[in-house]
Backbone as JSON, one array per atom type, in Angstrom:
{
  "sequence": "XXXXXXXXXXXXXXXXXXXXXXXXXXXXXXXXXXXXXXXXXXXXXXXXXXXXXXXXXXXXXXXXXXXXXXXXXXXXXXXXXXXXXXXXXXXXXXXXXXXXXXXXXXXXXXXXXXXXXXXXXXXXXXXXXXXXXXXXXXXXXXXXXXXXXXXXXXXXXXXXXXXXXXXXXXXXXXXXXXXXXXXXXXXXXXXXXXXXXXXXXXXXXXXXXXXXX",
  "N": [[-15.05, -1.05, 0.41], [-12.77, 0.57, -0.41], [-10.9, -1.33, -1.64], [-12.39, -1.82, -3.56], [-12.18, 1.26, -4.88], [-9.09, 1.28, -4.96], [-9.02, -0.78, -6.86], [-10.92, 0.18, -9.35], [-8.54, 2.36, -9.85], [-7.01, 1.3, -11.04], [-8.0, 0.1, -12.95], [-10.18, 1.15, -15.48], [-12.87, 0.61, -16.11], [-13.58, -1.08, -14.86], [-16.73, -2.36, -14.42], [-17.84, -2.86, -12.04], [-16.3, -2.52, -9.8], [-16.82, 0.6, -10.17], [-19.54, 0.44, -9.27], [-19.27, -0.62, -6.94], [-17.74, 1.75, -5.32], [-19.12, 4.3, -6.54], [-22.08, 3.82, -5.14], [-20.93, 3.66, -2.71], [-19.42, 5.54, -1.93], [-19.81, 8.05, -2.81], [-23.02, 7.78, -2.95], [-24.86, 7.1, -4.29], [-27.9, 5.71, -5.69], [-29.3, 2.92, -6.14], [-31.38, 1.88, -8.03], [-30.75, 4.01, -9.89], [-28.46, 3.2, -10.34], [-28.47, 1.06, -11.5], [-30.46, 1.56, -13.32], [-27.66, 3.4, -15.28], [-25.8, 1.16, -15.71], [-27.55, -0.4, -17.44], [-27.97, 1.89, -19.5], [-24.89, 1.96, -19.87], [-24.16, -0.34, -21.08], [-25.55, -0.85, -23.5], [-24.43, 1.33, -24.27], [-21.67, 1.26, -24.96], [-19.28, 2.19, -22.95], [-18.99, 2.34, -20.55], [-19.17, 2.03, -16.71], [-18.5, 3.61, -14.67], [-18.36, 6.28, -17.06], [-20.16, 6.32, -17.68], [-21.71, 7.13, -15.96], [-20.68, 9.94, -15.41], [-21.35, 11.16, -17.52], [-24.06, 11.14, -17.26], [-24.33, 13.11, -15.0], [-22.91, 15.01, -15.32], [-24.97, 16.5, -16.96], [-27.06, 16.68, -15.42], [-28.64, 14.63, -15.38], [-31.57, 12.75, -14.61], [-31.59, 9.84, -11.89], [-28.78, 10.8, -11.49], [-28.98, 13.64, -10.49], [-29.83, 13.87, -7.64], [-27.39, 12.99, -6.69], [-25.59, 14.49, -7.86], [-23.25, 16.35, -7.21], [-22.19, 14.75, -5.11], [-21.37, 12.78, -6.93], [-19.32, 14.2, -8.69], [-16.99, 15.13, -7.06], [-16.37, 12.74, -6.16], [-15.17, 11.59, -8.95], [-13.06, 13.35, -9.31], [-11.6, 12.8, -7.39], [-11.07, 10.29, -8.11], [-10.16, 10.1, -10.51], [-7.34, 11.98, -10.14], [-6.47, 10.36, -8.17], [-5.28, 8.0, -9.67], [-4.15, 9.7, -11.33], [-1.27, 9.72, -9.96], [-1.31, 6.73, -9.41], [0.14, 6.89, -11.74], [2.21, 8.37, -11.89], [4.52, 6.71, -10.2], [4.64, 6.92, -7.08], [4.04, 5.49, -5.03], [2.21, 2.35, -3.4], [1.61, 2.4, -0.94], [1.47, 5.83, -0.81], [-0.33, 6.17, -2.22], [-2.93, 4.63, -1.22], [-2.77, 5.82, 1.37], [-3.53, 8.7, 0.4], [-6.32, 7.79, -0.54], [-7.23, 7.54, 1.8], [-7.59, 9.49, 2.99], [-8.99, 11.27, 1.83], [-11.89, 9.76, 1.6], [-12.09, 8.76, 4.62], [-12.85, 5.78, 6.34], [-15.68, 5.5, 7.89], [-16.32, 3.54, 10.02], [-15.33, 1.69, 13.17], [-14.81, -1.17, 12.37], [-14.32, -0.49, 9.38], [-11.77, 0.92, 9.39], [-10.88, -0.78, 10.73], [-10.23, -2.92, 8.81], [-8.65, -1.27, 6.93], [-6.36, -0.91, 8.12], [-5.59, -3.38, 7.77], [-5.35, -3.58, 5.29], [-2.71, -1.64, 4.56], [-1.26, -3.09, 5.23], [-0.7, -5.33, 4.01], [-0.01, -3.98, 1.67], [1.74, -2.38, 1.83], [3.33, -4.83, 2.23], [3.17, -6.43, -0.7], [4.59, -4.12, -2.46], [3.66, -3.18, -4.93], [0.61, -1.83, -7.06], [-0.44, -3.39, -8.69], [0.78, -6.17, -7.73], [-0.17, -6.07, -5.27], [-3.31, -6.22, -6.01], [-3.36, -8.77, -7.3], [-2.95, -10.62, -5.37], [-4.47, -10.3, -3.66], [-6.83, -11.02, -5.53], [-6.45, -13.47, -5.62], [-6.52, -14.67, -2.84], [-9.4, -14.51, -2.48], [-9.72, -16.31, -4.31], [-9.48, -18.77, -3.43], [-7.12, -19.68, -3.79], [-4.71, -18.83, -2.42], [-3.14, -18.58, 1.1], [-4.59, -16.15, 3.22], [-2.79, -14.28, 4.93], [-1.47, -14.75, 8.13], [-0.72, -12.48, 11.58], [1.56, -12.97, 13.34], [2.59, -15.46, 12.54], [3.86, -15.32, 10.73], [6.59, -14.83, 8.19], [8.17, -11.75, 6.92], [9.75, -10.55, 3.95], [12.04, -8.19, 4.19], [13.81, -5.08, 2.15], [16.14, -2.71, 3.49], [15.86, -0.82, 3.02], [12.67, -0.65, 2.77], [11.98, -1.81, 5.28], [12.45, 0.39, 7.44], [11.24, 2.22, 9.81], [9.99, 0.39, 10.92], [8.95, -2.17, 12.71], [9.96, -5.24, 14.67], [9.56, -8.3, 17.04], [11.57, -10.68, 16.46], [14.57, -10.4, 14.46], [16.22, -11.55, 11.45], [19.12, -10.9, 9.43], [20.54, -11.4, 6.8], [23.64, -12.7, 6.04], [25.43, -10.86, 6.88], [27.08, -11.44, 8.98], [28.97, -12.31, 6.53], [29.85, -10.18, 5.44], [28.61, -8.98, 3.88], [26.74, -7.16, 4.19], [26.76, -4.17, 5.17], [27.21, -3.55, 2.66], [29.11, -5.34, 0.25], [32.26, -6.67, 1.16], [35.58, -7.22, 0.65], [37.74, -9.49, 1.72], [40.48, -8.89, 2.21], [40.06, -6.41, 2.21], [38.15, -6.28, 4.77], [40.1, -6.92, 6.64], [41.96, -5.62, 6.46], [40.57, -3.55, 7.98], [39.38, -4.08, 10.17], [41.7, -4.42, 11.73], [42.9, -1.66, 11.62], [40.64, -0.49, 13.46], [41.3, -2.06, 15.42], [43.06, -1.0, 16.64], [43.45, 1.61, 17.76], [42.47, 0.31, 20.37], [44.42, -1.4, 21.65], [46.72, -0.14, 21.64], [44.91, 1.59, 24.11], [44.88, -0.96, 25.94], [48.16, -1.23, 26.23], [48.7, 0.5, 27.65], [47.54, 0.19, 29.92], [47.33, -1.09, 33.18], [48.28, -3.97, 34.13], [45.85, -7.24, 33.87], [43.21, -6.28, 33.56], [43.18, -4.07, 32.44], [43.07, -4.96, 29.88], [41.15, -6.22, 29.61], [39.46, -4.71, 30.07], [39.3, -2.93, 27.97], [38.58, -4.72, 25.82], [36.24, -6.48, 25.93], [35.02, -9.42, 26.71]],
  "CA": [[-14.69, 0.29, -0.76], [-11.18, 1.07, -0.67], [-10.0, -1.84, -2.76], [-13.12, -1.24, -5.02], [-11.27, 2.01, -5.64], [-7.75, 0.77, -6.19], [-9.48, -1.44, -8.84], [-11.19, 1.21, -10.49], [-7.68, 3.46, -10.09], [-6.15, 0.32, -12.46], [-8.87, -0.07, -14.29], [-11.29, 2.53, -15.18], [-14.03, 0.28, -17.08], [-14.08, -2.1, -13.82], [-17.49, -1.68, -13.87], [-18.18, -3.93, -10.45], [-15.65, -1.7, -8.58], [-17.51, 1.47, -9.78], [-20.47, 0.18, -8.72], [-19.11, -0.61, -5.42], [-17.06, 3.21, -5.39], [-19.84, 4.66, -6.49], [-22.53, 3.26, -3.99], [-20.26, 3.88, -1.26], [-18.84, 6.8, -1.85], [-21.47, 9.09, -3.82], [-24.76, 7.62, -1.99], [-25.92, 6.85, -6.06], [-29.45, 4.5, -5.62], [-29.57, 1.06, -6.62], [-32.05, 1.76, -9.2], [-29.73, 4.77, -10.57], [-27.58, 2.51, -10.53], [-29.04, -0.07, -12.33], [-29.99, 2.3, -15.19], [-26.93, 3.65, -15.76], [-25.71, -0.05, -16.13], [-28.07, -0.71, -18.7], [-27.3, 2.48, -20.72], [-23.65, 1.52, -20.16], [-24.16, -1.54, -21.69], [-26.07, -0.32, -24.59], [-23.41, 2.21, -25.97], [-20.57, 0.13, -24.91], [-18.86, 3.61, -22.31], [-18.36, 1.49, -19.03], [-20.0, 2.4, -15.63], [-18.27, 5.17, -14.98], [-18.35, 7.02, -17.71], [-21.52, 6.66, -18.2], [-22.96, 7.85, -14.88], [-19.93, 10.62, -15.12], [-22.14, 11.68, -18.26], [-25.08, 12.17, -16.27], [-23.91, 13.69, -13.18], [-22.38, 16.03, -15.91], [-26.24, 16.59, -17.89], [-28.14, 16.27, -14.36], [-30.26, 13.68, -16.36], [-32.91, 12.32, -13.53], [-31.11, 9.6, -11.73], [-28.18, 10.39, -11.06], [-29.48, 14.34, -10.3], [-29.7, 14.23, -6.61], [-26.17, 12.57, -6.03], [-24.14, 15.05, -8.71], [-21.78, 16.55, -6.29], [-21.66, 13.53, -4.45], [-20.78, 11.87, -8.31], [-18.26, 15.11, -9.54], [-16.34, 14.83, -6.35], [-15.89, 11.16, -6.61], [-14.54, 11.24, -10.49], [-12.5, 14.39, -9.4], [-10.45, 12.12, -6.82], [-10.75, 9.35, -8.77], [-9.0, 11.26, -11.03], [-6.49, 12.74, -9.29], [-5.41, 8.66, -8.26], [-5.32, 7.27, -10.81], [-2.16, 10.66, -11.52], [-0.67, 9.58, -8.44], [-0.78, 5.69, -9.56], [0.78, 6.66, -12.64], [3.87, 8.87, -11.48], [5.28, 5.75, -9.34], [4.59, 7.99, -6.07], [4.76, 4.26, -4.59], [1.3, 2.05, -3.59], [1.36, 3.61, 0.41], [1.08, 7.1, -0.4], [-1.92, 5.98, -3.25], [-3.64, 4.58, -0.47], [-2.9, 7.22, 2.34], [-4.71, 9.96, -0.39], [-7.45, 7.02, -0.96], [-8.12, 6.98, 3.06], [-7.96, 11.19, 3.48], [-9.91, 11.53, 0.55], [-12.64, 9.13, 2.04], [-12.2, 8.05, 5.93], [-13.63, 4.62, 6.92], [-16.85, 5.48, 8.85], [-16.59, 2.8, 11.39], [-14.23, 1.29, 13.15], [-14.4, -2.51, 11.83], [-13.65, -0.36, 8.2], [-10.66, 1.45, 9.76], [-9.56, -2.12, 10.73], [-9.79, -3.04, 7.34], [-7.75, -0.31, 5.94], [-5.5, -1.27, 8.09], [-4.93, -4.39, 7.3], [-4.93, -3.35, 3.37], [-2.04, -0.92, 4.36], [0.56, -4.17, 5.94], [-0.64, -5.81, 2.67], [-0.4, -3.05, 0.85], [3.55, -2.47, 2.34], [3.86, -6.58, 1.22], [2.95, -6.01, -1.9], [5.12, -3.17, -3.01], [2.88, -2.26, -6.16], [-0.62, -2.18, -7.08], [-0.96, -4.68, -9.01], [0.75, -7.06, -6.53], [-1.78, -6.36, -4.14], [-4.58, -7.24, -6.44], [-3.65, -10.19, -7.75], [-2.55, -11.72, -3.92], [-5.92, -10.24, -3.45], [-7.92, -12.74, -6.6], [-5.44, -15.2, -5.52], [-7.15, -14.91, -1.6], [-10.4, -14.36, -2.48], [-10.62, -17.52, -5.36], [-9.03, -19.43, -2.61], [-5.98, -20.18, -4.22], [-3.44, -18.48, -1.89], [-4.51, -18.27, 2.19], [-4.27, -15.3, 3.95], [-1.47, -14.19, 5.72], [-1.66, -14.13, 9.71], [0.18, -11.08, 11.6], [1.79, -14.08, 14.16], [3.59, -16.68, 12.45], [4.35, -15.01, 9.14], [7.92, -13.87, 7.6], [8.4, -10.71, 6.07], [11.35, -10.52, 3.77], [11.49, -7.23, 3.26], [14.75, -4.61, 2.06], [16.21, -2.22, 4.49], [14.65, 0.73, 2.46], [11.17, -0.54, 2.86], [11.93, -2.03, 6.72], [12.48, 1.26, 8.16], [10.3, 2.85, 10.6], [8.72, -0.8, 11.33], [9.57, -3.25, 14.34], [9.27, -7.22, 15.02], [10.22, -9.12, 18.03], [12.78, -10.96, 15.75], [14.8, -10.18, 12.72], [17.06, -12.09, 10.82], [20.44, -9.91, 8.86], [21.07, -12.27, 6.07], [24.8, -11.65, 5.48], [25.82, -9.85, 8.4], [28.88, -12.31, 8.96], [29.68, -12.72, 5.69], [30.41, -9.4, 5.16], [27.54, -8.61, 2.63], [25.76, -6.0, 4.6], [25.14, -2.82, 4.11], [27.41, -3.66, 1.13], [30.08, -6.37, 0.15], [33.57, -6.91, 1.16], [36.55, -8.39, 0.06], [38.54, -10.26, 2.91], [41.75, -8.36, 2.33], [39.78, -5.13, 2.93], [37.63, -6.06, 5.61], [41.36, -7.71, 7.85], [42.8, -4.33, 7.01], [39.36, -2.66, 8.63], [39.59, -4.66, 11.72], [42.86, -4.26, 12.28], [43.2, -0.39, 11.76], [39.44, -0.47, 14.43], [42.02, -2.71, 17.28], [44.48, -0.55, 17.06], [43.21, 2.5, 19.33], [42.02, -0.17, 21.84], [45.32, -2.32, 21.23], [46.97, 0.92, 22.24], [44.35, 1.69, 25.19], [45.67, -2.09, 26.4], [49.19, -1.44, 26.35], [49.04, 1.88, 28.57], [47.18, -0.23, 31.55], [48.07, -1.94, 34.08], [47.65, -5.89, 34.25], [44.81, -8.2, 33.14], [41.74, -6.08, 33.86], [42.88, -2.81, 31.31], [43.3, -5.55, 28.53], [39.7, -6.68, 29.85], [37.83, -4.0, 29.65], [39.28, -2.97, 26.18], [38.29, -6.61, 24.74], [35.17, -7.17, 26.79], [34.91, -11.05, 26.72]],
  "C": [[-13.45, 0.72, -1.3], [-10.59, 0.67, -1.72], [-10.9, -1.76, -3.89], [-12.66, -0.02, -5.82], [-9.47, 2.0, -6.01], [-8.19, -0.26, -7.41], [-10.1, -0.68, -9.44], [-9.88, 1.78, -10.91], [-6.48, 2.29, -11.11], [-6.8, -0.27, -13.29], [-9.61, 0.85, -14.44], [-12.51, 1.83, -15.45], [-14.15, -1.68, -16.63], [-15.77, -2.05, -13.06], [-18.34, -1.72, -12.14], [-17.37, -3.04, -9.39], [-16.14, -0.11, -9.34], [-18.46, 1.65, -9.68], [-20.03, 0.68, -7.08], [-18.41, 1.16, -4.44], [-18.94, 4.06, -5.3], [-21.87, 4.83, -5.56], [-21.98, 4.24, -3.28], [-20.18, 5.31, -1.1], [-19.84, 8.15, -1.82], [-23.2, 8.49, -3.47], [-25.04, 7.51, -3.38], [-26.92, 5.23, -5.4], [-29.29, 3.59, -6.57], [-30.02, 1.3, -8.09], [-31.33, 3.23, -10.03], [-28.28, 4.23, -11.14], [-27.58, 1.67, -11.49], [-29.34, 0.09, -13.86], [-29.21, 3.31, -15.84], [-26.27, 2.25, -16.32], [-26.13, -0.45, -17.29], [-27.22, -0.01, -19.68], [-26.32, 2.21, -20.86], [-23.42, 0.12, -21.35], [-24.51, -1.51, -22.92], [-24.68, 0.46, -25.63], [-21.77, 1.88, -25.49], [-19.14, 1.07, -23.9], [-17.88, 3.03, -21.55], [-19.25, 2.3, -17.86], [-19.73, 3.9, -15.44], [-18.33, 6.0, -15.55], [-19.5, 7.6, -18.1], [-22.5, 7.42, -16.79], [-21.42, 9.68, -14.89], [-21.14, 11.7, -15.92], [-23.55, 12.49, -17.87], [-25.1, 12.8, -15.19], [-23.91, 15.45, -14.31], [-23.46, 16.91, -16.34], [-27.03, 16.81, -17.0], [-29.06, 15.73, -14.88], [-30.72, 12.94, -14.89], [-31.71, 10.37, -13.2], [-29.9, 10.06, -11.05], [-27.66, 12.43, -10.73], [-28.57, 14.73, -8.43], [-27.88, 13.44, -5.73], [-24.66, 13.42, -7.14], [-23.43, 15.42, -7.81], [-20.9, 15.42, -6.17], [-19.98, 12.43, -5.73], [-19.11, 12.71, -8.86], [-16.99, 14.97, -8.38], [-15.39, 13.5, -6.23], [-14.64, 11.06, -7.73], [-13.51, 12.37, -9.9], [-11.5, 13.72, -9.02], [-10.01, 11.04, -7.84], [-9.33, 9.49, -10.42], [-7.21, 11.12, -10.9], [-5.73, 10.98, -8.33], [-4.73, 8.15, -8.97], [-3.59, 8.01, -11.89], [-1.19, 10.12, -10.23], [-0.28, 8.18, -8.88], [0.32, 5.66, -10.72], [2.36, 8.03, -12.87], [4.22, 8.25, -10.18], [5.34, 7.0, -7.86], [4.7, 6.25, -5.11], [3.09, 3.71, -4.24], [0.73, 2.97, -1.66], [1.09, 4.78, 0.4], [-0.32, 6.73, -1.16], [-2.75, 5.62, -2.07], [-3.8, 5.3, 0.44], [-3.93, 8.54, 1.38], [-5.43, 9.45, 0.02], [-8.11, 7.4, 0.34], [-8.02, 8.46, 3.56], [-8.84, 11.48, 2.71], [-11.58, 11.02, 1.37], [-12.37, 8.01, 2.88], [-13.62, 6.99, 5.78], [-14.92, 4.82, 7.89], [-16.76, 4.67, 10.27], [-15.03, 2.32, 12.08], [-13.52, -0.55, 12.57], [-14.1, -1.67, 10.51], [-12.35, 0.2, 8.22], [-9.76, 0.33, 10.02], [-8.89, -2.53, 9.36], [-9.25, -2.51, 6.37], [-6.5, -0.51, 6.42], [-4.27, -2.08, 7.85], [-4.29, -4.0, 5.47], [-3.61, -2.6, 3.54], [-0.67, -2.13, 4.46], [0.16, -4.34, 4.49], [-0.03, -5.3, 2.06], [1.84, -2.98, 0.64], [4.46, -3.98, 2.02], [4.41, -6.47, 0.59], [3.85, -5.87, -3.02], [4.41, -2.11, -3.91], [1.51, -2.97, -6.23], [-1.61, -3.6, -7.32], [-0.5, -6.2, -9.12], [-0.16, -7.45, -5.73], [-2.94, -7.06, -4.88], [-4.66, -8.36, -7.09], [-3.18, -10.84, -6.05], [-4.53, -11.4, -3.25], [-7.48, -10.97, -4.2], [-7.27, -13.57, -5.49], [-6.53, -15.88, -4.13], [-8.83, -14.81, -1.89], [-10.81, -15.63, -3.45], [-9.66, -18.58, -4.37], [-7.65, -20.32, -3.03], [-4.38, -19.42, -3.04], [-4.42, -18.32, -0.18], [-3.66, -17.12, 2.77], [-3.51, -15.56, 5.19], [-2.2, -13.34, 7.87], [-0.94, -13.36, 10.03], [0.5, -11.79, 12.69], [2.67, -14.2, 13.59], [3.77, -16.67, 10.76], [6.13, -14.7, 9.24], [7.79, -13.23, 7.05], [9.75, -10.54, 5.69], [10.79, -9.5, 2.97], [13.27, -5.88, 2.78], [15.57, -3.67, 3.02], [15.57, -0.78, 3.91], [13.22, 0.21, 3.28], [10.74, -1.57, 4.21], [12.17, -0.88, 7.17], [11.61, 1.83, 8.33], [9.65, 1.79, 11.37], [9.33, -1.55, 12.08], [9.24, -4.7, 14.64], [10.21, -7.49, 16.38], [11.62, -10.01, 17.82], [13.28, -10.6, 14.21], [16.59, -10.51, 12.69], [17.84, -10.98, 9.42], [21.37, -10.68, 8.31], [22.71, -12.04, 5.8], [25.24, -11.36, 6.19], [27.07, -10.36, 8.47], [29.49, -12.7, 7.87], [30.72, -11.76, 4.81], [29.53, -8.83, 3.95], [27.09, -7.24, 2.33], [26.89, -5.34, 5.66], [26.22, -2.99, 2.85], [29.0, -4.43, 1.05], [31.71, -5.71, 0.23], [34.67, -7.85, 1.19], [37.01, -8.42, 1.34], [40.02, -9.23, 3.28], [40.95, -6.79, 3.19], [39.28, -5.12, 4.0], [38.84, -6.82, 6.39], [42.05, -6.05, 7.78], [42.23, -3.48, 7.63], [39.5, -3.06, 9.89], [40.63, -4.47, 12.15], [43.28, -2.51, 12.67], [42.1, 0.17, 12.99], [40.55, -1.1, 15.85], [42.89, -2.13, 17.8], [44.77, 0.01, 18.69], [43.35, 1.68, 20.54], [43.45, -1.49, 22.37], [46.21, -1.79, 22.34], [46.82, 1.53, 23.93], [45.49, 0.18, 26.16], [46.97, -2.23, 27.23], [49.51, -0.6, 27.48], [48.32, 1.14, 30.0], [48.07, -0.63, 32.64], [48.0, -3.22, 34.15], [46.28, -5.99, 33.08], [43.83, -7.39, 32.95], [41.4, -5.25, 33.14], [42.4, -3.57, 30.25], [41.82, -6.62, 28.89], [38.61, -5.69, 29.72], [38.18, -3.01, 28.02], [38.8, -3.86, 25.6], [37.35, -7.47, 25.62], [34.95, -8.88, 26.16], [35.46, -11.59, 26.03]]
}
């Protein structure tokens, strides 16, 4: 249902996503949804807008679920506002999960997987595109043990792996590019105190302590 909610945030006219969210989180009965879809098709307004009008007018079908539908509509509007404010996909997903926590362990596991995918994809459009490719068979689902994640320094903050590669570290490109002359000067400056300490020591043991390895 959280995935359907993300699709609905992306497009309010996604009737398939709207039906899934209305059935799952507003407990709208199937017969009420069927009737709303017929009305939506006739009016061209879309399912979500049609149901919102039915709930506002307390019409038969949506009347029993009107409070839940009203709350859902309010939350969807807030999610869309969050998405347009560019707070980030993780913040958007966190808000959706806070508003409608998964009721089962399987649901919680699915949310955790979705959050990891969101971290990798970075944007709502990229996440939905990736999930569509998986559903169509055009892509392969990423495993947890044998995948390589390519992230910026900022996106990797707070995450942990058994093995981490830092490309460009030896070349002086991380955390920022450094030209050869500046690098040599910096190395000379940093080595001076150790060299001085070595000279004050007696014999090779002092030098070994100052320059291990």
